[in-house]
């Protein structure tokens, strides 16, 4: 047994990032003689996730559906790909913090269908916006990612992610986002609007920023 253990090698198989999964879909189509647009590949990955097994199965369905056609677009993906991906709270927060409005609203719809608490969604968005505001202040002092990772006690991957998100907002936009979330929280607790409407409007305001037509105002 010990000899067998010594003869084995452990290999870490990391999951694909979304951009890698998109390229994989495009390449798989190319090997089958089918051109899949980048937008279509992105839609497939968004709906299916980054699991190669799940993507392979969806690709087989897609190619069967193609029936000899040489080009496939977003409409083809929508026609065959079931909304099978399971989203979570953190992906929602990341989508909002990355200013990806369409993805944020798509995940929001899924979470609300799954009976996720609106108050919890606002709480986590507030936590992230506050973190990004603190990061913005430190970034203006020209601090390096390594210094920030130690200061915020975060792993390098997360500090890179949060720095990237912080750079998408101005300080004013982050302060406005926190004000929007406070008003949204009040609206939820007073029943001014239904949960879906409140969160949809809040997400729109955060992503579009102060220059957009404001749904929530003091």
PDB file of C-alpha atoms in Angstrom:
ATOM      1  CA  UNK A   1       0.000   0.000   0.000  1.00  0.00           C
ATOM      2  CA  UNK A   2       2.810   2.391   0.917  1.00  0.00           C
ATOM      3  CA  UNK A   3       4.529   1.622  -2.383  1.00  0.00           C
ATOM      4  CA  UNK A   4       1.334   2.420  -4.276  1.00  0.00           C
ATOM      5  CA  UNK A   5       0.991   5.719  -2.419  1.00  0.00           C
ATOM      6  CA  UNK A   6       4.566   6.617  -3.329  1.00  0.00           C
ATOM      7  CA  UNK A   7       3.829   5.891  -6.986  1.00  0.00           C
ATOM      8  CA  UNK A   8       0.811   8.207  -7.122  1.00  0.00           C
ATOM      9  CA  UNK A   9       0.812  11.892  -7.968  1.00  0.00           C
ATOM     10  CA  UNK A  10      -1.744  14.441  -6.825  1.00  0.00           C
ATOM     11  CA  UNK A  11      -2.847  16.899  -9.485  1.00  0.00           C
ATOM     12  CA  UNK A  12      -5.015  19.914  -8.700  1.00  0.00           C
ATOM     13  CA  UNK A  13      -7.700  20.356 -11.354  1.00  0.00           C
ATOM     14  CA  UNK A  14      -8.945  23.897 -10.977  1.00  0.00           C
ATOM     15  CA  UNK A  15     -12.331  24.949 -12.289  1.00  0.00           C
ATOM     16  CA  UNK A  16     -12.344  27.099 -15.400  1.00  0.00           C
ATOM     17  CA  UNK A  17     -12.910  30.815 -15.108  1.00  0.00           C
ATOM     18  CA  UNK A  18     -15.867  32.103 -17.132  1.00  0.00           C
ATOM     19  CA  UNK A  19     -13.665  33.610 -19.863  1.00  0.00           C
ATOM     20  CA  UNK A  20     -11.848  30.269 -20.213  1.00  0.00           C
ATOM     21  CA  UNK A  21     -15.157  28.412 -20.417  1.00  0.00           C
ATOM     22  CA  UNK A  22     -16.328  30.800 -23.149  1.00  0.00           C
ATOM     23  CA  UNK A  23     -13.186  30.117 -25.193  1.00  0.00           C
ATOM     24  CA  UNK A  24     -13.659  26.374 -24.647  1.00  0.00           C
ATOM     25  CA  UNK A  25     -17.197  26.543 -26.055  1.00  0.00           C
ATOM     26  CA  UNK A  26     -16.038  28.491 -29.108  1.00  0.00           C
ATOM     27  CA  UNK A  27     -13.175  26.041 -29.697  1.00  0.00           C
ATOM     28  CA  UNK A  28     -15.441  23.008 -29.310  1.00  0.00           C
ATOM     29  CA  UNK A  29     -17.776  24.436 -31.907  1.00  0.00           C
ATOM     30  CA  UNK A  30     -14.846  25.099 -34.226  1.00  0.00           C
ATOM     31  CA  UNK A  31     -13.662  21.481 -33.996  1.00  0.00           C
ATOM     32  CA  UNK A  32     -17.165  20.415 -35.048  1.00  0.00           C
ATOM     33  CA  UNK A  33     -17.194  22.817 -37.979  1.00  0.00           C
ATOM     34  CA  UNK A  34     -19.646  25.236 -36.352  1.00  0.00           C
ATOM     35  CA  UNK A  35     -19.003  28.918 -35.675  1.00  0.00           C
ATOM     36  CA  UNK A  36     -20.433  29.946 -32.303  1.00  0.00           C
ATOM     37  CA  UNK A  37     -20.444  33.697 -31.705  1.00  0.00           C
ATOM     38  CA  UNK A  38     -18.766  35.009 -28.574  1.00  0.00           C
ATOM     39  CA  UNK A  39     -22.099  36.378 -27.350  1.00  0.00           C
ATOM     40  CA  UNK A  40     -23.686  32.939 -27.789  1.00  0.00           C
ATOM     41  CA  UNK A  41     -20.815  31.248 -25.947  1.00  0.00           C
ATOM     42  CA  UNK A  42     -21.111  33.758 -23.105  1.00  0.00           C
ATOM     43  CA  UNK A  43     -24.851  33.105 -22.866  1.00  0.00           C
ATOM     44  CA  UNK A  44     -24.280  29.331 -22.723  1.00  0.00           C
ATOM     45  CA  UNK A  45     -21.700  29.691 -19.943  1.00  0.00           C
ATOM     46  CA  UNK A  46     -23.939  32.109 -18.033  1.00  0.00           C
ATOM     47  CA  UNK A  47     -26.842  29.667 -18.162  1.00  0.00           C
ATOM     48  CA  UNK A  48     -24.880  26.463 -17.613  1.00  0.00           C
ATOM     49  CA  UNK A  49     -21.891  27.405 -15.466  1.00  0.00           C
ATOM     50  CA  UNK A  50     -18.223  26.485 -15.902  1.00  0.00           C
ATOM     51  CA  UNK A  51     -18.508  22.724 -15.383  1.00  0.00           C
ATOM     52  CA  UNK A  52     -16.991  21.062 -18.453  1.00  0.00           C
ATOM     53  CA  UNK A  53     -19.308  18.087 -18.049  1.00  0.00           C
ATOM     54  CA  UNK A  54     -22.400  20.314 -18.053  1.00  0.00           C
ATOM     55  CA  UNK A  55     -21.038  22.394 -20.935  1.00  0.00           C
ATOM     56  CA  UNK A  56     -20.212  19.265 -22.938  1.00  0.00           C
ATOM     57  CA  UNK A  57     -23.779  18.001 -22.560  1.00  0.00           C
ATOM     58  CA  UNK A  58     -25.234  21.377 -23.560  1.00  0.00           C
ATOM     59  CA  UNK A  59     -22.863  21.519 -26.543  1.00  0.00           C
ATOM     60  CA  UNK A  60     -24.072  18.109 -27.712  1.00  0.00           C
ATOM     61  CA  UNK A  61     -27.669  19.345 -27.503  1.00  0.00           C
ATOM     62  CA  UNK A  62     -26.721  22.531 -29.336  1.00  0.00           C
ATOM     63  CA  UNK A  63     -24.941  20.743 -32.179  1.00  0.00           C
ATOM     64  CA  UNK A  64     -27.842  18.333 -32.583  1.00  0.00           C
ATOM     65  CA  UNK A  65     -30.205  21.301 -32.675  1.00  0.00           C
ATOM     66  CA  UNK A  66     -28.011  22.979 -35.319  1.00  0.00           C
ATOM     67  CA  UNK A  67     -28.881  20.246 -37.849  1.00  0.00           C
ATOM     68  CA  UNK A  68     -25.979  21.018 -40.152  1.00  0.00           C
ATOM     69  CA  UNK A  69     -25.989  24.818 -39.769  1.00  0.00           C
ATOM     70  CA  UNK A  70     -22.538  26.388 -39.659  1.00  0.00           C
ATOM     71  CA  UNK A  71     -23.251  29.432 -37.482  1.00  0.00           C
ATOM     72  CA  UNK A  72     -25.068  29.664 -34.146  1.00  0.00           C
ATOM     73  CA  UNK A  73     -26.056  32.765 -32.186  1.00  0.00           C
ATOM     74  CA  UNK A  74     -27.679  33.771 -28.896  1.00  0.00           C
ATOM     75  CA  UNK A  75     -31.177  32.873 -30.106  1.00  0.00           C
ATOM     76  CA  UNK A  76     -30.031  29.282 -30.662  1.00  0.00           C
ATOM     77  CA  UNK A  77     -28.659  29.092 -27.125  1.00  0.00           C
ATOM     78  CA  UNK A  78     -31.921  30.394 -25.694  1.00  0.00           C
ATOM     79  CA  UNK A  79     -33.819  27.799 -27.693  1.00  0.00           C
ATOM     80  CA  UNK A  80     -31.963  24.770 -26.330  1.00  0.00           C
ATOM     81  CA  UNK A  81     -30.255  25.654 -23.054  1.00  0.00           C
ATOM     82  CA  UNK A  82     -32.414  25.220 -19.976  1.00  0.00           C
ATOM     83  CA  UNK A  83     -31.827  27.706 -17.149  1.00  0.00           C
ATOM     84  CA  UNK A  84     -29.995  25.084 -15.123  1.00  0.00           C
ATOM     85  CA  UNK A  85     -27.294  27.061 -13.368  1.00  0.00           C
ATOM     86  CA  UNK A  86     -27.598  27.528  -9.618  1.00  0.00           C
ATOM     87  CA  UNK A  87     -26.523  31.003  -8.606  1.00  0.00           C
ATOM     88  CA  UNK A  88     -25.616  32.150  -5.132  1.00  0.00           C
ATOM     89  CA  UNK A  89     -25.611  35.364  -3.139  1.00  0.00           C
ATOM     90  CA  UNK A  90     -21.903  36.060  -3.709  1.00  0.00           C
ATOM     91  CA  UNK A  91     -22.246  35.883  -7.497  1.00  0.00           C
ATOM     92  CA  UNK A  92     -25.051  38.424  -7.274  1.00  0.00           C
ATOM     93  CA  UNK A  93     -22.935  40.809  -5.203  1.00  0.00           C
ATOM     94  CA  UNK A  94     -19.969  40.348  -7.563  1.00  0.00           C
ATOM     95  CA  UNK A  95     -22.152  41.097 -10.601  1.00  0.00           C
ATOM     96  CA  UNK A  96     -23.411  44.337  -9.050  1.00  0.00           C
ATOM     97  CA  UNK A  97     -19.922  45.326  -7.875  1.00  0.00           C
ATOM     98  CA  UNK A  98     -18.588  44.627 -11.387  1.00  0.00           C
ATOM     99  CA  UNK A  99     -21.345  46.832 -12.867  1.00  0.00           C
ATOM    100  CA  UNK A 100     -22.704  43.969 -14.948  1.00  0.00           C
ATOM    101  CA  UNK A 101     -26.354  45.018 -14.943  1.00  0.00           C
ATOM    102  CA  UNK A 102     -27.808  42.249 -17.104  1.00  0.00           C
ATOM    103  CA  UNK A 103     -26.071  39.508 -15.128  1.00  0.00           C
ATOM    104  CA  UNK A 104     -26.965  41.092 -11.783  1.00  0.00           C
ATOM    105  CA  UNK A 105     -30.657  41.255 -12.708  1.00  0.00           C
ATOM    106  CA  UNK A 106     -30.607  37.702 -14.047  1.00  0.00           C
ATOM    107  CA  UNK A 107     -29.119  36.363 -10.813  1.00  0.00           C
ATOM    108  CA  UNK A 108     -31.486  38.530  -8.759  1.00  0.00           C
ATOM    109  CA  UNK A 109     -34.446  36.927 -10.533  1.00  0.00           C
ATOM    110  CA  UNK A 110     -33.105  33.453  -9.733  1.00  0.00           C
ATOM    111  CA  UNK A 111     -32.426  34.272  -6.075  1.00  0.00           C
ATOM    112  CA  UNK A 112     -35.889  35.721  -5.540  1.00  0.00           C
ATOM    113  CA  UNK A 113     -37.498  32.692  -7.177  1.00  0.00           C
ATOM    114  CA  UNK A 114     -35.490  30.627  -4.685  1.00  0.00           C
ATOM    115  CA  UNK A 115     -36.983  32.746  -1.851  1.00  0.00           C
ATOM    116  CA  UNK A 116     -33.735  34.485  -0.912  1.00  0.00           C
ATOM    117  CA  UNK A 117     -34.236  37.199   1.702  1.00  0.00           C
ATOM    118  CA  UNK A 118     -34.339  40.702   0.258  1.00  0.00           C
ATOM    119  CA  UNK A 119     -32.956  42.102   3.504  1.00  0.00           C
ATOM    120  CA  UNK A 120     -29.985  39.727   3.290  1.00  0.00           C
ATOM    121  CA  UNK A 121     -29.284  40.766  -0.311  1.00  0.00           C
ATOM    122  CA  UNK A 122     -29.239  44.427   0.698  1.00  0.00           C
ATOM    123  CA  UNK A 123     -27.075  43.662   3.736  1.00  0.00           C
ATOM    124  CA  UNK A 124     -24.436  41.906   1.626  1.00  0.00           C
ATOM    125  CA  UNK A 125     -24.503  44.597  -1.052  1.00  0.00           C
ATOM    126  CA  UNK A 126     -24.007  47.215   1.662  1.00  0.00           C
ATOM    127  CA  UNK A 127     -21.097  45.234   3.101  1.00  0.00           C
ATOM    128  CA  UNK A 128     -19.416  45.068  -0.326  1.00  0.00           C
ATOM    129  CA  UNK A 129     -19.997  48.726  -1.212  1.00  0.00           C
ATOM    130  CA  UNK A 130     -18.566  49.783   2.143  1.00  0.00           C
ATOM    131  CA  UNK A 131     -15.501  47.588   1.548  1.00  0.00           C
ATOM    132  CA  UNK A 132     -15.016  49.093  -1.916  1.00  0.00           C
ATOM    133  CA  UNK A 133     -15.320  52.600  -0.471  1.00  0.00           C
ATOM    134  CA  UNK A 134     -12.579  51.824   2.052  1.00  0.00           C
ATOM    135  CA  UNK A 135     -10.453  50.356  -0.738  1.00  0.00           C
ATOM    136  CA  UNK A 136     -10.940  53.443  -2.919  1.00  0.00           C
ATOM    137  CA  UNK A 137      -9.555  55.596  -0.118  1.00  0.00           C
ATOM    138  CA  UNK A 138      -6.461  53.388   0.177  1.00  0.00           C
ATOM    139  CA  UNK A 139      -5.972  53.156  -3.586  1.00  0.00           C
ATOM    140  CA  UNK A 140      -5.828  56.943  -3.761  1.00  0.00           C
ATOM    141  CA  UNK A 141      -2.813  56.685  -1.447  1.00  0.00           C
ATOM    142  CA  UNK A 142      -1.134  54.560  -4.160  1.00  0.00           C
ATOM    143  CA  UNK A 143      -0.883  51.476  -1.965  1.00  0.00           C
ATOM    144  CA  UNK A 144       0.110  48.228  -3.693  1.00  0.00           C
ATOM    145  CA  UNK A 145      -2.141  45.128  -3.805  1.00  0.00           C
ATOM    146  CA  UNK A 146       0.280  43.297  -1.490  1.00  0.00           C
ATOM    147  CA  UNK A 147       0.042  46.041   1.120  1.00  0.00           C
ATOM    148  CA  UNK A 148      -3.744  46.139   0.777  1.00  0.00           C
ATOM    149  CA  UNK A 149      -3.993  42.355   1.131  1.00  0.00           C
ATOM    150  CA  UNK A 150      -2.213  42.555   4.483  1.00  0.00           C
ATOM    151  CA  UNK A 151      -4.119  45.622   5.630  1.00  0.00           C
ATOM    152  CA  UNK A 152      -7.541  44.128   4.812  1.00  0.00           C
ATOM    153  CA  UNK A 153      -6.472  40.581   5.747  1.00  0.00           C
ATOM    154  CA  UNK A 154      -7.579  39.200   2.383  1.00  0.00           C
ATOM    155  CA  UNK A 155      -6.035  36.619   0.093  1.00  0.00           C
ATOM    156  CA  UNK A 156      -4.362  37.942  -3.094  1.00  0.00           C
ATOM    157  CA  UNK A 157      -7.173  36.616  -5.327  1.00  0.00           C
ATOM    158  CA  UNK A 158      -9.845  38.514  -3.408  1.00  0.00           C
ATOM    159  CA  UNK A 159      -7.861  41.728  -3.113  1.00  0.00           C
ATOM    160  CA  UNK A 160      -7.334  41.701  -6.895  1.00  0.00           C
ATOM    161  CA  UNK A 161     -11.059  41.128  -7.419  1.00  0.00           C
ATOM    162  CA  UNK A 162     -12.110  43.873  -5.024  1.00  0.00           C
ATOM    163  CA  UNK A 163      -9.540  46.350  -6.355  1.00  0.00           C
ATOM    164  CA  UNK A 164     -10.861  45.705  -9.859  1.00  0.00           C
ATOM    165  CA  UNK A 165     -14.397  46.377  -8.623  1.00  0.00           C
ATOM    166  CA  UNK A 166     -13.391  49.475  -6.644  1.00  0.00           C
ATOM    167  CA  UNK A 167     -11.781  50.935  -9.759  1.00  0.00           C
ATOM    168  CA  UNK A 168     -15.139  50.770 -11.545  1.00  0.00           C
ATOM    169  CA  UNK A 169     -16.615  53.285  -9.105  1.00  0.00           C
ATOM    170  CA  UNK A 170     -15.724  56.794  -8.067  1.00  0.00           C
ATOM    171  CA  UNK A 171     -15.810  57.673  -4.383  1.00  0.00           C
ATOM    172  CA  UNK A 172     -18.991  59.662  -5.035  1.00  0.00           C
ATOM    173  CA  UNK A 173     -20.646  56.678  -6.747  1.00  0.00           C
ATOM    174  CA  UNK A 174     -19.866  54.407  -3.809  1.00  0.00           C
ATOM    175  CA  UNK A 175     -21.288  56.900  -1.318  1.00  0.00           C
ATOM    176  CA  UNK A 176     -24.381  57.203  -3.508  1.00  0.00           C
ATOM    177  CA  UNK A 177     -24.654  53.402  -3.666  1.00  0.00           C
ATOM    178  CA  UNK A 178     -24.676  53.200   0.129  1.00  0.00           C
ATOM    179  CA  UNK A 179     -27.374  55.890   0.261  1.00  0.00           C
ATOM    180  CA  UNK A 180     -29.447  53.957  -2.278  1.00  0.00           C
ATOM    181  CA  UNK A 181     -29.132  50.770  -0.242  1.00  0.00           C
ATOM    182  CA  UNK A 182     -30.219  52.559   2.922  1.00  0.00           C
ATOM    183  CA  UNK A 183     -33.342  53.844   1.158  1.00  0.00           C
ATOM    184  CA  UNK A 184     -33.992  50.411  -0.352  1.00  0.00           C
ATOM    185  CA  UNK A 185     -33.715  48.836   3.097  1.00  0.00           C
ATOM    186  CA  UNK A 186     -36.261  51.307   4.462  1.00  0.00           C
ATOM    187  CA  UNK A 187     -38.589  50.641   1.529  1.00  0.00           C
ATOM    188  CA  UNK A 188     -38.381  46.895   2.163  1.00  0.00           C
ATOM    189  CA  UNK A 189     -39.159  47.254   5.848  1.00  0.00           C
ATOM    190  CA  UNK A 190     -42.065  49.655   5.313  1.00  0.00           C
ATOM    191  CA  UNK A 191     -43.558  47.716   2.414  1.00  0.00           C
ATOM    192  CA  UNK A 192     -43.500  50.743   0.105  1.00  0.00           C
ATOM    193  CA  UNK A 193     -42.935  48.457  -2.900  1.00  0.00           C
ATOM    194  CA  UNK A 194     -42.606  44.734  -3.461  1.00  0.00           C
ATOM    195  CA  UNK A 195     -39.185  43.150  -2.893  1.00  0.00           C
ATOM    196  CA  UNK A 196     -38.461  42.498  -6.584  1.00  0.00           C
ATOM    197  CA  UNK A 197     -39.168  46.095  -7.598  1.00  0.00           C
ATOM    198  CA  UNK A 198     -37.124  47.564  -4.754  1.00  0.00           C
ATOM    199  CA  UNK A 199     -34.063  45.426  -5.458  1.00  0.00           C
ATOM    200  CA  UNK A 200     -34.299  45.862  -9.229  1.00  0.00           C
ATOM    201  CA  UNK A 201     -34.406  49.648  -8.896  1.00  0.00           C
ATOM    202  CA  UNK A 202     -31.600  49.650  -6.325  1.00  0.00           C
ATOM    203  CA  UNK A 203     -29.345  47.516  -8.528  1.00  0.00           C
ATOM    204  CA  UNK A 204     -30.052  49.782 -11.498  1.00  0.00           C
ATOM    205  CA  UNK A 205     -29.172  52.877  -9.477  1.00  0.00           C
ATOM    206  CA  UNK A 206     -25.927  51.371  -8.167  1.00  0.00           C
ATOM    207  CA  UNK A 207     -24.719  50.168 -11.552  1.00  0.00           C
ATOM    208  CA  UNK A 208     -25.714  53.272 -13.519  1.00  0.00           C
ATOM    209  CA  UNK A 209     -24.446  55.735 -10.919  1.00  0.00           C
ATOM    210  CA  UNK A 210     -25.484  59.290  -9.987  1.00  0.00           C
ATOM    211  CA  UNK A 211     -25.604  60.422 -13.642  1.00  0.00           C
ATOM    212  CA  UNK A 212     -28.570  58.123 -14.301  1.00  0.00           C
ATOM    213  CA  UNK A 213     -32.172  58.970 -13.544  1.00  0.00           C
ATOM    214  CA  UNK A 214     -32.454  58.183  -9.842  1.00  0.00           C
ATOM    215  CA  UNK A 215     -35.187  55.888  -8.586  1.00  0.00           C
ATOM    216  CA  UNK A 216     -34.216  56.425  -4.952  1.00  0.00           C
ATOM    217  CA  UNK A 217     -33.631  59.932  -3.661  1.00  0.00           C
ATOM    218  CA  UNK A 218     -33.242  61.409  -0.223  1.00  0.00           C
TER     219      UNK A 218
END
